[in-house]
Amino acid sequence: MSWLNSLVAGIRSLFSRHRIERELDEELDLFQEQAAEHHERTGMTPEEARRAARVAVGSRNSVKQKVWASRWESVVDNLCKDARLGSRSLLRTPGFTAIAVMSLALGIGANTAIFTLLNAVMLRPLPVEEPRQLVLFGDGSWVGSMDGMPNRNWRLFSYPFYRAFSAQTHAFSGVTAVSSIQMGGHLAASGGAPEQVHIDVVSGSYFSVLGVPPALGRTIDEADDRTAGAGAVAVASYAWFERHFGGNPAALGATIHVQGHNYTIVGVAEPGFAGLDPSSPADMWIPLSMEKEISPGWNGLEDKDFQSLYLVGRLKPGVTTALATTSTNLLFRQIIRGEYLGDHPSEHDLAQLEKANIELTSAAGGLPGLRLKLSTPIFVLMGIVVLVLLIACVNIANMLLARGVARSREIAVRQALGATRARIMAQLLTESTLLALGGAAFGVLVAWGSGRLLAAYLSHGVNEQIPEYLAPDVRVLVFTVAVTGFTALLFGMLPAVRAARLELTPVLKEGRGGSQANARGAVSRGLIVGQIAISILLLVAAGIFLRSLVNLNRVNLGFEPKHAMVFGLDEQGANLPVDSRLTQLHQEIERSVQALPGVEAASFSMFTFNEGEWSDSVMMEGVPRTPQNDSDVHYNVVGSQYLKTFGIPLVSGRNFSDQDTANSPHVALVNETMARTFFPNGSPIGHHFCLCDGSAAHSQTGPFDIEIVGVVRDAHYEGVGEHQHMAAYFPYAQHAQYFYNFVVRSNVSPAALLPAVRRVFAQANPQVLVSTVVPLTEMVDDSIQTQRLIGLLSAFFAALAVFLVAIGVYGLISYSVARRTSEMGIRVALGAPARALVWLVVRESLVLLAAGLAVGLPVALLTAQSLSQFLKAILFEVTAMDPMAFALAVAVACVMTLCAAFLPARRAASVNPVDALRCE
Amino acid sequence: MAAQPNPDNPAGSSDLVQGTLEMLILKTLALEAMHGYGVALRIEQISKGVFRVNAGSLLPALSRMERAGHVKTEWRATESNRRAKYYQLTAKGRRALAFETEQWQRQIAAIARILEA
């Protein structure tokens, strides 16, 4: 308890410093008086007695100081004094302070912003019970549905497998399944306007396994997930509940209408929980028993071959991931052998199963979707901003060193007056901390502003919604505070140590600190060389990312995105049977839109660009299977105007026509790559193929029912950077289906066209909704958003680094020119031409540059080499070792150094010998 | 903290053994409450002038002891009717004195045994 008393007493005395001072004075007065009286009594003269008493008391100030220093609050007091002193001295040099605070703000702000992203994407655990116990089956890198048995890691699972597995497992206390595709539907609630919702379709065990309690009502349970089609209930996320119902509990029991079916809201999940994927927050959960109703006609509840689910298990306490992996794979094989392969499995299937397995990955942070996509870019950006902060620190350290030289007299005087080295270092470090704190304060503002921007940029194409998840948390706060403290030490330590190690006498005598200045020169030079080296690293990084971006922009997509726009549809409400009636509706709409003024062509399309893929291998009649033609063909189902709408030229054969109907022979267009792969020496037109599995298990004589009627130019499909795939296009007249995309080529602006297109749809069928319109160019741009962001940010930070280093070089060179003014004067007096003086200065900067390159280039080469594998994922047609990027970096560094040396060199050249010599 | 030797009487005074000042102050205050100079004078008198404690050592020591809760202070009038800060031993101070005295005697005894061996 005594420390508590001491704390209270200390705080009290901090606030009553004056009273304490007064009391001490009084006590000292009395001490001295009584000492004098005592001495007088022992026979001294009054004069002698007073003198002796003064001796016994000693220096009053020193006594007071000692009393004060004997208490802990003196440390706080000193700190406050140092802070006051420091801020005063910083305010005396506003230019320096502004530059330092600004560069720190950019450095700390950039670090905080990127760390916020890193934290949100990679570190933050899900807001569920014991997130560390959760594991995902597979790595979550596949989305969609697949059939057949992969002979590698399994990532998607069927509903029957989920049922069998969760009934038999011993390693998990519970397993839950969630559809790998988030359903995005339009929902109408109690007569309101339709709005877009994101729905996760989940197993009955979902909420109990995750340990997410309801905030209102109940969550989905096993009973909801027991019978197909019987679980028409929905649980809303708290955020959506607030948004949509304003937090009114009357929401419970409300009926909502999604994709032509009604669901009753039975509960609201705990606040903060938005599903397993932080990057695609769910508004609503619906049980898997409703899969057929909520999805585009999927029916996987009984189908062992329809694999579209992620499985997430909760490890039993004490079960390690390794143990669970063994147990999971045993059970996996057992289930597949027992229930999938039948009584007499073929050799082929057994061999496939031998290679298959399940890898468990931690799901503590949720599904790794965003992590897989963004971890490399985020690590790259983190590395870049750390280097920028380092450069900023070195710059400030250098400026502080220069300041230290200028202040050496002040410091010498303070030492002479009795300040200890520790006190002086403490004072200088306090000053650095003040700078860092100022930088951090502005930095947090920078981070706040840029973080949202970054998030919007990076998560574009993943989901239009910025995850609420990105709000900074304790971890971000700790990071920022740590970075601030670390920076203050980093740039403040060296100058403080040097200042405190001052040799007193020469400084006081000399007044200009010659020896110090020389020493400062060596250290400063070292720092500048380091800065140049780091800037090389940043310049090389910027170089390769920009080159990659340029390459991406140069890619020939094979189609013409300009003047094409994609309308997003929700046709489920139309409630038409999927047959010729739907086809007629589509043809009618296409015709009406094409008749609109300014419209060149219009077509429905299953996929447009960067929307995923539907692919499988095909069998061509009369062509033996080879490793080349065994690879996947990308399919698309389109209207007859698709080629015109997308601007893809027909190379040979014919386009789809009105004669291609559901009852006529099936036809397809193939791209050049597919034509070349199957028919290297001839035309594919007139040949037949089938969408049948070509594996050994199946016969080679399938019904080759699709005729190739035309060949079209290769066009990209999945993304800008994809390798060219084989592709086949089918007419929707022969493949009736609901569409999500409607593409129009027109010179009218999308916004102006939207009402007209909406009218056409409404006239054709009022239940078909046109929700969005996006220019195709924007979709192409979005698909390389991440690469663009890295390219632009790395270029921005490299430019910032170059600027900071240029300031550093300029400062050092001008300082050295100023110190050598008299030498220059003598040289001029002896007849040296201006050229020689300029060379003198430029040579100094070139030495720095050479040293910087000598350090920076090998470091950059080694870094690029060791990271090349890692960077491959985000580089396009350029390697990390790109010679062009290195050459550019060196060139920029040279220009930067020479520019920085230019002004001081000119000053040197114009030295007037008389002035220069007189000032000595 | 050791007291400084008295420059006026270099032969007669001596440095305090490190760390003993607070024990001596505790002992002095054990009899009655005193003001600062009273403590200094009493130590000097009882030690027959061997130890002289000046204000620069005494006041910080008293401040430390006050913070540690060994003494408490009170402003009251002296015999000559001056206002003075009086230091008074607390129960905790008494326990500290007993403990330190015992420690000190054990050390002295040990040192004596070593010197006599």
PDB file of C-alpha atoms in Angstrom, chain B:
ATOM      1  CA  MET B   1      24.032   8.920   1.414  1.00  0.00           C
ATOM      2  CA  ALA B   2      27.031   9.908   3.444  1.00  0.00           C
ATOM      3  CA  ALA B   3      27.342  13.185   5.291  1.00  0.00           C
ATOM      4  CA  GLN B   4      30.104  15.460   4.081  1.00  0.00           C
ATOM      5  CA  PRO B   5      33.059  15.951   6.413  1.00  0.00           C
ATOM      6  CA  ASN B   6      32.959  19.289   8.123  1.00  0.00           C
ATOM      7  CA  PRO B   7      35.637  21.407   6.485  1.00  0.00           C
ATOM      8  CA  ASP B   8      35.977  23.453   9.700  1.00  0.00           C
ATOM      9  CA  ASN B   9      36.828  20.429  11.710  1.00  0.00           C
ATOM     10  CA  PRO B  10      38.526  17.952   9.392  1.00  0.00           C
ATOM     11  CA  ALA B  11      40.245  16.041  12.178  1.00  0.00           C
ATOM     12  CA  GLY B  12      37.246  15.605  14.442  1.00  0.00           C
ATOM     13  CA  SER B  13      34.558  14.569  12.021  1.00  0.00           C
ATOM     14  CA  SER B  14      34.216  11.504   9.893  1.00  0.00           C
ATOM     15  CA  ASP B  15      32.208  10.214   6.970  1.00  0.00           C
ATOM     16  CA  LEU B  16      29.098   8.370   7.884  1.00  0.00           C
ATOM     17  CA  VAL B  17      29.152   4.712   6.974  1.00  0.00           C
ATOM     18  CA  GLN B  18      27.199   4.273   3.751  1.00  0.00           C
ATOM     19  CA  GLY B  19      23.486   3.859   4.374  1.00  0.00           C
ATOM     20  CA  THR B  20      23.506   4.582   8.079  1.00  0.00           C
ATOM     21  CA  LEU B  21      22.179   8.148   8.015  1.00  0.00           C
ATOM     22  CA  GLU B  22      18.552   7.116   7.905  1.00  0.00           C
ATOM     23  CA  MET B  23      19.076   4.688  10.795  1.00  0.00           C
ATOM     24  CA  LEU B  24      20.656   7.452  12.880  1.00  0.00           C
ATOM     25  CA  ILE B  25      17.782   9.809  12.100  1.00  0.00           C
ATOM     26  CA  LEU B  26      15.247   7.125  13.043  1.00  0.00           C
ATOM     27  CA  LYS B  27      17.079   6.560  16.335  1.00  0.00           C
ATOM     28  CA  THR B  28      17.219  10.290  17.060  1.00  0.00           C
ATOM     29  CA  LEU B  29      13.520  10.734  16.379  1.00  0.00           C
ATOM     30  CA  ALA B  30      12.626   7.655  18.457  1.00  0.00           C
ATOM     31  CA  LEU B  31      12.880   9.749  21.642  1.00  0.00           C
ATOM     32  CA  GLU B  32      10.786  12.730  20.567  1.00  0.00           C
ATOM     33  CA  ALA B  33       9.592  14.657  17.543  1.00  0.00           C
ATOM     34  CA  MET B  34      12.154  17.219  16.294  1.00  0.00           C
ATOM     35  CA  HIS B  35      12.724  19.757  13.552  1.00  0.00           C
ATOM     36  CA  GLY B  36      15.521  19.434  10.998  1.00  0.00           C
ATOM     37  CA  TYR B  37      18.262  21.328  12.768  1.00  0.00           C
ATOM     38  CA  GLY B  38      17.396  19.561  16.033  1.00  0.00           C
ATOM     39  CA  VAL B  39      18.115  16.222  14.387  1.00  0.00           C
ATOM     40  CA  ALA B  40      21.417  17.450  12.977  1.00  0.00           C
ATOM     41  CA  LEU B  41      22.464  18.912  16.297  1.00  0.00           C
ATOM     42  CA  ARG B  42      21.484  15.818  18.277  1.00  0.00           C
ATOM     43  CA  ILE B  43      23.476  13.539  15.968  1.00  0.00           C
ATOM     44  CA  GLU B  44      26.481  15.794  16.238  1.00  0.00           C
ATOM     45  CA  GLN B  45      26.240  16.049  20.026  1.00  0.00           C
ATOM     46  CA  ILE B  46      25.673  12.368  20.735  1.00  0.00           C
ATOM     47  CA  SER B  47      28.463  11.362  18.363  1.00  0.00           C
ATOM     48  CA  LYS B  48      30.625  13.942  20.197  1.00  0.00           C
ATOM     49  CA  GLY B  49      31.204  15.801  16.978  1.00  0.00           C
ATOM     50  CA  VAL B  50      32.364  12.775  14.983  1.00  0.00           C
ATOM     51  CA  PHE B  51      29.380  12.968  12.630  1.00  0.00           C
ATOM     52  CA  ARG B  52      28.228  16.274  11.313  1.00  0.00           C
ATOM     53  CA  VAL B  53      25.169  16.229   9.121  1.00  0.00           C
ATOM     54  CA  ASN B  54      24.544  19.203   6.881  1.00  0.00           C
ATOM     55  CA  ALA B  55      21.242  20.285   5.371  1.00  0.00           C
ATOM     56  CA  GLY B  56      22.176  18.911   1.940  1.00  0.00           C
ATOM     57  CA  SER B  57      22.139  15.367   3.264  1.00  0.00           C
ATOM     58  CA  LEU B  58      19.622  15.662   6.056  1.00  0.00           C
ATOM     59  CA  LEU B  59      16.681  17.215   4.260  1.00  0.00           C
ATOM     60  CA  PRO B  60      16.682  14.839   1.266  1.00  0.00           C
ATOM     61  CA  ALA B  61      16.960  11.907   3.716  1.00  0.00           C
ATOM     62  CA  LEU B  62      14.011  13.193   5.719  1.00  0.00           C
ATOM     63  CA  SER B  63      12.054  13.728   2.504  1.00  0.00           C
ATOM     64  CA  ARG B  64      12.737  10.154   1.425  1.00  0.00           C
ATOM     65  CA  MET B  65      11.731   8.832   4.836  1.00  0.00           C
ATOM     66  CA  GLU B  66       8.534  10.826   4.792  1.00  0.00           C
ATOM     67  CA  ARG B  67       7.677   9.379   1.400  1.00  0.00           C
ATOM     68  CA  ALA B  68       8.422   5.872   2.679  1.00  0.00           C
ATOM     69  CA  GLY B  69       6.025   6.482   5.569  1.00  0.00           C
ATOM     70  CA  HIS B  70       8.711   6.165   8.258  1.00  0.00           C
ATOM     71  CA  VAL B  71       8.151   9.697   9.580  1.00  0.00           C
ATOM     72  CA  LYS B  72       5.277  12.091   9.456  1.00  0.00           C
ATOM     73  CA  THR B  73       5.531  15.858   9.603  1.00  0.00           C
ATOM     74  CA  GLU B  74       3.693  18.587  11.389  1.00  0.00           C
ATOM     75  CA  TRP B  75       4.169  22.339  11.539  1.00  0.00           C
ATOM     76  CA  ARG B  76       4.306  23.628  15.079  1.00  0.00           C
ATOM     77  CA  ALA B  77       6.000  26.325  17.191  1.00  0.00           C
ATOM     78  CA  THR B  78       9.541  25.905  18.610  1.00  0.00           C
ATOM     79  CA  GLU B  79      10.601  26.881  22.186  1.00  0.00           C
ATOM     80  CA  SER B  80      11.584  30.267  20.702  1.00  0.00           C
ATOM     81  CA  ASN B  81       8.107  30.463  19.182  1.00  0.00           C
ATOM     82  CA  ARG B  82       9.200  30.012  15.553  1.00  0.00           C
ATOM     83  CA  ARG B  83       7.117  27.978  13.103  1.00  0.00           C
ATOM     84  CA  ALA B  84       9.017  24.779  12.305  1.00  0.00           C
ATOM     85  CA  LYS B  85       8.427  21.499  10.568  1.00  0.00           C
ATOM     86  CA  TYR B  86       8.594  18.728  13.130  1.00  0.00           C
ATOM     87  CA  TYR B  87       9.354  15.164  12.166  1.00  0.00           C
ATOM     88  CA  GLN B  88       7.773  12.379  14.141  1.00  0.00           C
ATOM     89  CA  LEU B  89       8.370   8.634  13.963  1.00  0.00           C
ATOM     90  CA  THR B  90       5.457   6.499  12.756  1.00  0.00           C
ATOM     91  CA  ALA B  91       4.738   2.917  13.784  1.00  0.00           C
ATOM     92  CA  LYS B  92       6.247   1.870  10.484  1.00  0.00           C
ATOM     93  CA  GLY B  93       9.313   3.959  11.253  1.00  0.00           C
ATOM     94  CA  ARG B  94       9.703   2.202  14.590  1.00  0.00           C
ATOM     95  CA  ARG B  95       9.579  -1.177  12.904  1.00  0.00           C
ATOM     96  CA  ALA B  96      12.149   0.021  10.365  1.00  0.00           C
ATOM     97  CA  LEU B  97      14.414   1.228  13.187  1.00  0.00           C
ATOM     98  CA  ALA B  98      14.184  -2.115  14.994  1.00  0.00           C
ATOM     99  CA  PHE B  99      14.911  -3.980  11.776  1.00  0.00           C
ATOM    100  CA  GLU B 100      17.816  -1.767  10.735  1.00  0.00           C
ATOM    101  CA  THR B 101      19.335  -1.811  14.225  1.00  0.00           C
ATOM    102  CA  GLU B 102      19.261  -5.574  14.266  1.00  0.00           C
ATOM    103  CA  GLN B 103      20.780  -5.759  10.781  1.00  0.00           C
ATOM    104  CA  TRP B 104      23.462  -3.288  11.741  1.00  0.00           C
ATOM    105  CA  GLN B 105      24.399  -5.174  14.895  1.00  0.00           C
ATOM    106  CA  ARG B 106      24.636  -8.436  13.015  1.00  0.00           C
ATOM    107  CA  GLN B 107      26.932  -6.810  10.466  1.00  0.00           C
ATOM    108  CA  ILE B 108      29.082  -5.156  13.135  1.00  0.00           C
ATOM    109  CA  ALA B 109      29.417  -8.445  14.991  1.00  0.00           C
ATOM    110  CA  ALA B 110      30.390 -10.210  11.783  1.00  0.00           C
ATOM    111  CA  ILE B 111      32.924  -7.541  10.879  1.00  0.00           C
ATOM    112  CA  ALA B 112      34.333  -7.690  14.412  1.00  0.00           C
ATOM    113  CA  ARG B 113      34.709 -11.477  14.193  1.00  0.00           C
ATOM    114  CA  ILE B 114      36.539 -11.138  10.885  1.00  0.00           C
ATOM    115  CA  LEU B 115      38.849  -8.457  12.272  1.00  0.00           C
ATOM    116  CA  GLU B 116      39.617 -10.534  15.371  1.00  0.00           C
ATOM    117  CA  ALA B 117      40.238 -13.750  13.507  1.00  0.00           C
TER     118      ALA B 117
END
